[in-house]
């Protein structure tokens, strides 16, 4: 066991435990990564968050690259949005930690959430369903007749021309799109494919294996399984960490943690500097050291719970996409940089595909870090990312205290 006889861990040991659980203490695959190597990442993370921002690369692709290096993104697309008898679908979309890809077999563990969402996932969605009481059945009828379809295609089949609201910031969905999303949240529809990142909806019964569809664990059993998966993905974590991974609530997680403690699957320990108990997974390992470098996208499972990131790495991190440009501290789409088990820097990144450039508008070192050492490792990581994204050059801007040293390494 990676604990002392007193059941306590140093912060450094907890950090290495967490990194090992997330797949950062394993050697990357030799040779070109295969579908098996891609799916092995999911064995560690259990989910990949989806997000529409494509400033560098879509959020679900980046964590795989961070763990195994350059791979063919089509392998992940095929695992999530492709299916043949020889190569059955391995991943499916649902609301896990926000919208995410999860293993197909985990879809059943979300049944209780689908029940909660049967009348809509948020208030505006419920209002659309209430003012269009027949639209859900109409949408399902179109999908039954025509198969997997986008919301726009469904709307055209229904011969609707519903104006979109103009008074809301962000996505102005039509009522048909909102209802498609409501049926997806309720588990009646799922997403068998995406084209240009646009969802195509189909009946869950047409997409998911019969054993997955027929399994309906009660909420307590399902939540216990989700907490078990979260604990394995964390290696070590507080109750709030385990709760956040699948967006559970305290009422759900506390009984689940108690059951897992009784079963010997978790051990309650203390972590130096933490003001709350920690739970160590029975199979967690704590390597003596963690080496290597990785750029972490803002939605990487290692760091997407910002409170945990700060506790583990002493790294204060907030995404600034929605912050007005003049108020941003570090930039629009900032990747923390992991080096030998610590978060040592952060870079604002942009992939400019039309000109073949990976742009680095800003580069910032964490306090007390050796700029020369960090810049050398970061330059290599940026070059590797550019090659993976088929970009020819890396160009570093002026912003940030690390930028001068990074520019010297890039040239």
XYZ file of C-alpha atoms in Angstrom:
411
model
C 0.000 0.000 0.000
C 1.261 3.507 -0.792
C 0.355 4.824 2.662
C 2.330 4.926 5.843
C 1.168 3.006 8.890
C -0.570 6.184 10.069
C -2.711 6.328 6.930
C -1.232 9.574 5.662
C 0.392 10.686 2.429
C 2.572 13.605 1.602
C 1.178 15.976 -1.003
C 3.877 14.846 -3.436
C 2.852 11.206 -2.985
C -0.820 12.071 -3.480
C 0.105 13.927 -6.658
C 2.031 10.942 -8.042
C -0.866 8.659 -7.123
C -3.294 10.859 -9.015
C -1.018 11.070 -12.052
C -0.566 7.310 -12.144
C -4.329 6.764 -11.943
C -4.832 9.113 -14.894
C -2.282 7.290 -17.044
C 0.632 9.709 -16.786
C 3.043 7.270 -15.116
C 2.955 4.706 -17.908
C 5.296 4.619 -20.861
C 3.624 5.687 -24.118
C 3.058 2.889 -26.612
C 5.978 1.945 -28.790
C 5.289 2.476 -32.463
C 2.143 4.018 -33.882
C -0.725 4.033 -31.347
C -3.540 1.608 -32.159
C -7.238 1.616 -31.349
C -6.372 -0.502 -28.316
C -3.940 2.160 -27.077
C -6.577 4.856 -27.531
C -9.188 2.878 -25.607
C -6.678 2.109 -22.867
C -6.751 5.819 -22.061
C -10.450 5.393 -21.304
C -9.567 2.602 -18.888
C -7.848 5.307 -16.854
C -10.071 8.331 -17.380
C -13.460 6.587 -17.905
C -14.668 9.667 -19.778
C -13.611 12.344 -22.238
C -15.398 15.665 -21.981
C -16.875 17.084 -25.186
C -16.767 20.773 -25.990
C -17.495 22.808 -29.095
C -14.425 25.064 -28.864
C -11.859 24.138 -31.510
C -9.246 26.850 -30.969
C -6.557 24.145 -31.017
C -8.273 20.764 -31.281
C -11.602 19.480 -29.966
C -11.462 18.793 -26.248
C -12.009 15.029 -26.414
C -8.993 14.459 -28.665
C -6.430 16.301 -26.536
C -6.357 14.095 -23.387
C -5.532 11.045 -25.502
C -2.630 12.894 -27.130
C -1.424 14.044 -23.700
C -1.163 10.438 -22.549
C 0.021 8.468 -25.589
C 1.391 11.058 -28.000
C 0.536 11.501 -31.660
C -2.278 9.184 -32.767
C -4.790 9.064 -35.583
C -7.883 10.927 -34.363
C -9.989 8.747 -36.663
C -9.399 5.909 -34.191
C -11.305 7.815 -31.519
C -13.999 8.892 -33.989
C -14.497 5.289 -35.017
C -14.711 4.058 -31.424
C -17.374 6.656 -30.618
C -19.295 7.206 -33.838
C -18.655 4.110 -35.892
C -19.958 0.557 -35.639
C -19.440 -2.672 -37.550
C -19.789 -6.295 -36.577
C -15.998 -6.630 -36.491
C -15.374 -3.357 -34.696
C -18.367 -2.579 -32.504
C -18.899 0.820 -30.964
C -16.947 1.249 -27.724
C -17.933 4.761 -26.615
C -21.215 6.621 -26.376
C -22.207 10.192 -25.589
C -24.066 11.208 -22.467
C -24.120 13.732 -19.637
C -21.379 12.442 -17.325
C -18.966 15.231 -16.379
C -20.860 17.623 -18.631
C -21.326 16.195 -22.144
C -18.829 13.370 -22.482
C -17.836 10.194 -24.212
C -18.111 7.233 -21.865
C -17.718 3.466 -22.374
C -20.882 1.982 -23.843
C -21.322 -0.281 -20.816
C -21.473 2.760 -18.510
C -24.564 4.184 -20.244
C -26.811 2.045 -18.027
C -25.305 3.658 -14.928
C -26.911 6.927 -16.018
C -30.474 5.599 -16.063
C -31.362 7.432 -12.840
C -30.167 10.692 -14.422
C -32.240 10.019 -17.522
C -35.275 9.697 -15.261
C -34.439 13.043 -13.676
C -34.173 14.567 -17.151
C -37.350 13.055 -18.576
C -39.033 16.489 -18.488
C -35.947 18.404 -19.558
C -32.434 19.046 -18.306
C -32.905 22.744 -17.573
C -35.830 25.090 -17.128
C -35.799 26.543 -20.642
C -35.890 23.022 -22.065
C -38.885 22.180 -19.887
C -40.679 25.288 -21.131
C -40.127 24.258 -24.756
C -41.533 20.792 -24.010
C -44.565 22.302 -22.267
C -45.453 24.642 -25.109
C -44.915 21.908 -27.734
C -46.564 18.871 -26.097
C -46.658 16.849 -29.332
C -43.234 17.746 -30.669
C -41.327 14.994 -28.809
C -43.540 12.313 -30.345
C -43.221 13.977 -33.739
C -39.411 13.984 -33.488
C -39.363 10.330 -32.448
C -41.648 9.508 -35.351
C -39.283 11.127 -37.837
C -36.278 9.293 -36.414
C -38.130 5.977 -36.495
C -38.962 6.526 -40.164
C -35.754 8.070 -41.478
C -33.051 6.908 -39.072
C -30.176 8.963 -37.697
C -30.773 12.639 -38.481
C -29.598 16.070 -37.466
C -32.027 18.418 -35.762
C -32.166 20.445 -38.981
C -33.069 17.372 -41.019
C -35.744 16.406 -38.512
C -37.159 19.916 -38.661
C -37.305 19.800 -42.457
C -39.093 16.448 -42.340
C -41.616 18.018 -39.999
C -41.841 21.017 -42.370
C -41.310 23.388 -39.499
C -39.976 26.884 -39.782
C -39.672 27.866 -36.166
C -37.760 31.110 -35.641
C -34.904 31.019 -33.167
C -34.954 33.302 -30.171
C -32.781 36.383 -30.603
C -32.647 37.481 -26.969
C -30.362 34.778 -25.574
C -26.565 34.807 -25.558
C -24.884 31.752 -27.013
C -26.617 28.962 -28.869
C -29.990 29.983 -30.298
C -31.519 26.537 -30.703
C -34.798 25.998 -32.483
C -37.543 24.232 -30.531
C -36.854 21.091 -32.559
C -33.186 21.106 -31.552
C -34.139 21.661 -27.917
C -36.519 18.709 -28.035
C -33.849 16.520 -29.645
C -31.531 17.455 -26.785
C -34.287 16.738 -24.252
C -34.859 13.279 -25.725
C -31.108 12.686 -25.698
C -30.925 13.678 -22.018
C -33.867 11.373 -21.259
C -32.104 8.452 -22.943
C -34.648 7.984 -25.720
C -32.276 9.288 -28.373
C -28.530 8.927 -28.586
C -25.796 10.021 -30.977
C -24.507 7.297 -33.309
C -22.441 9.695 -35.405
C -21.245 13.238 -35.823
C -20.407 14.999 -39.065
C -18.502 18.245 -38.676
C -19.120 17.810 -34.958
C -22.880 18.063 -35.598
C -24.932 15.492 -33.739
C -27.040 12.961 -35.616
C -29.785 11.574 -33.380
C -31.141 8.047 -33.451
C -33.221 5.870 -31.173
C -31.133 4.494 -28.333
C -32.616 1.082 -29.122
C -31.066 1.236 -32.610
C -27.594 2.037 -31.325
C -26.924 0.417 -27.959
C -26.498 -3.332 -27.344
C -29.525 -5.081 -25.894
C -27.789 -5.993 -22.587
C -26.930 -2.314 -22.014
C -30.474 -1.187 -22.850
C -32.077 -3.791 -20.612
C -29.919 -3.086 -17.565
C -31.648 -0.729 -15.140
C -29.733 -0.563 -11.843
C -31.390 1.417 -9.084
C -29.902 4.799 -8.266
C -27.918 3.704 -5.192
C -26.263 0.819 -7.039
C -25.524 2.954 -10.087
C -24.065 5.786 -8.022
C -21.878 3.338 -6.105
C -20.480 2.117 -9.414
C -19.887 5.666 -10.593
C -18.091 6.572 -7.363
C -16.030 3.384 -7.737
C -15.034 4.493 -11.246
C -14.296 8.018 -10.067
C -12.128 6.690 -7.233
C -10.148 4.500 -9.617
C -9.734 7.407 -12.053
C -8.518 9.665 -9.232
C -6.345 7.174 -7.359
C -6.873 9.400 -4.355
C -9.459 12.092 -3.846
C -11.722 13.906 -1.433
C -15.472 13.441 -1.342
C -15.856 16.574 -3.461
C -13.412 15.169 -6.033
C -15.324 11.909 -6.301
C -18.609 13.785 -6.448
C -17.529 16.150 -9.217
C -16.249 13.524 -11.649
C -19.760 12.459 -12.662
C -21.527 15.579 -11.355
C -23.119 13.778 -8.417
C -24.319 15.358 -5.186
C -23.235 14.837 -1.606
C -26.430 13.003 -0.697
C -25.483 10.386 -3.281
C -21.731 10.132 -2.751
C -21.496 9.871 1.029
C -23.414 6.535 1.290
C -21.516 5.194 -1.728
C -18.160 6.075 -0.166
C -19.235 4.444 3.107
C -20.123 1.232 1.240
C -16.792 1.200 -0.591
C -14.927 1.790 2.664
C -16.770 -1.144 4.266
C -15.906 -3.331 1.272
C -12.219 -2.442 1.541
C -12.169 -0.838 -1.899
C -11.361 2.569 -0.424
C -9.207 3.566 2.533
C -9.666 6.852 4.334
C -6.335 8.651 4.659
C -5.019 12.129 5.280
C -3.045 14.160 2.765
C -0.661 16.794 4.055
C -2.173 20.229 3.549
C -5.699 19.038 2.776
C -8.423 20.188 5.144
C -10.714 17.256 4.376
C -10.382 13.451 4.417
C -9.048 11.684 1.347
C -10.027 8.305 -0.040
C -7.382 6.053 -1.528
C -8.446 3.397 -4.016
C -7.288 -0.096 -3.040
C -5.585 -0.625 -6.407
C -3.977 2.811 -6.618
C -0.243 2.882 -7.034
C 2.223 5.559 -6.046
C 5.290 5.524 -8.274
C 8.571 6.812 -6.872
C 8.656 9.449 -9.563
C 6.669 10.583 -12.591
C 8.593 11.838 -15.601
C 7.694 13.250 -18.979
C 5.912 16.273 -20.406
C 2.319 16.875 -21.474
C 0.175 19.793 -22.567
C -3.236 19.584 -20.884
C -6.300 21.040 -22.531
C -8.689 22.984 -20.257
C -11.102 20.022 -20.158
C -8.575 17.284 -19.371
C -9.932 14.984 -16.622
C -6.756 15.517 -14.590
C -7.517 19.229 -14.140
C -11.162 19.932 -14.992
C -12.104 20.203 -11.306
C -10.245 23.407 -10.511
C -10.405 23.036 -6.714
C -8.657 19.666 -6.938
C -6.076 21.075 -9.345
C -5.205 23.750 -6.829
C -5.014 21.292 -3.911
C -2.886 18.774 -5.811
C -0.599 21.046 -7.794
C -0.777 24.462 -6.076
C -1.905 25.682 -9.492
C -4.684 28.257 -9.681
C -6.409 27.787 -13.027
C -9.516 29.330 -14.551
C -10.615 29.137 -18.162
C -10.965 32.614 -19.666
C -12.919 31.890 -22.847
C -15.904 33.842 -21.556
C -13.823 36.642 -20.030
C -13.634 39.834 -22.127
C -10.298 39.966 -23.896
C -9.015 43.034 -22.038
C -9.646 41.314 -18.711
C -7.910 38.018 -19.501
C -4.833 37.252 -17.425
C -3.328 34.425 -19.487
C -5.380 34.133 -22.663
C -8.362 32.660 -24.473
C -7.543 28.928 -24.532
C -4.773 28.109 -22.089
C -3.069 24.734 -21.704
C -1.307 23.969 -18.404
C 2.066 22.282 -18.932
C 2.868 19.143 -16.957
C 6.577 18.382 -16.534
C 7.939 15.530 -14.420
C 4.821 15.346 -12.293
C 4.265 19.062 -11.671
C 2.366 21.851 -13.391
C 5.168 24.260 -14.201
C 3.759 26.635 -16.822
C 0.792 27.526 -18.998
C 0.476 28.572 -22.640
C -2.258 30.253 -24.620
C -2.587 28.284 -27.859
C -4.288 28.664 -31.207
C -4.109 26.383 -34.239
C -4.248 28.488 -37.392
C -4.857 25.757 -39.929
C -5.094 28.018 -42.954
C -1.502 29.172 -42.523
C -0.167 25.973 -40.945
C 0.835 27.664 -37.695
C 0.544 26.756 -34.022
C 0.356 30.167 -32.388
C 1.468 30.750 -28.804
C 0.241 34.271 -27.952
C 1.347 33.905 -24.329
C 3.624 31.692 -22.220
C 3.837 31.894 -18.436
C 6.027 30.046 -15.953
C 4.870 29.177 -12.459
C 6.730 31.028 -9.684
C 10.182 29.684 -8.877
C 10.546 27.548 -12.014
C 13.733 27.404 -14.059
C 12.733 29.187 -17.259
C 15.461 27.596 -19.373
C 14.577 24.046 -18.346
C 10.830 24.597 -18.687
C 11.153 26.364 -22.037
C 13.275 23.571 -23.516
C 10.745 20.909 -22.538
C 7.788 23.054 -23.545
C 9.276 23.791 -26.970
C 9.589 20.063 -27.635
C 5.994 19.469 -26.496
C 4.698 22.267 -28.725
C 6.615 20.913 -31.714
C 5.126 17.463 -31.069
C 1.624 18.956 -30.892
C 2.171 20.923 -34.104
C 3.326 17.786 -35.893
C 0.290 15.860 -34.633
C -2.022 18.619 -35.884
C -0.104 18.796 -39.192
C 0.984 22.387 -38.602
C 4.301 23.464 -40.021
C 5.500 26.138 -37.627
C 5.272 27.174 -33.972
C 5.216 30.925 -33.408
C 5.579 32.444 -29.940
C 4.167 35.866 -29.142
C 5.274 38.500 -26.677
C 2.977 37.934 -23.728
C 4.187 36.233 -20.551
C 7.415 35.893 -18.585
C 8.279 32.570 -20.248
C 7.896 33.872 -23.810
C 11.496 35.109 -24.319
C 13.056 31.813 -23.249
C 10.490 29.839 -25.256
C 11.174 31.868 -28.402
C 14.881 31.100 -28.091
C 14.118 27.373 -27.911
C 11.665 27.418 -30.824
C 14.017 29.194 -33.250
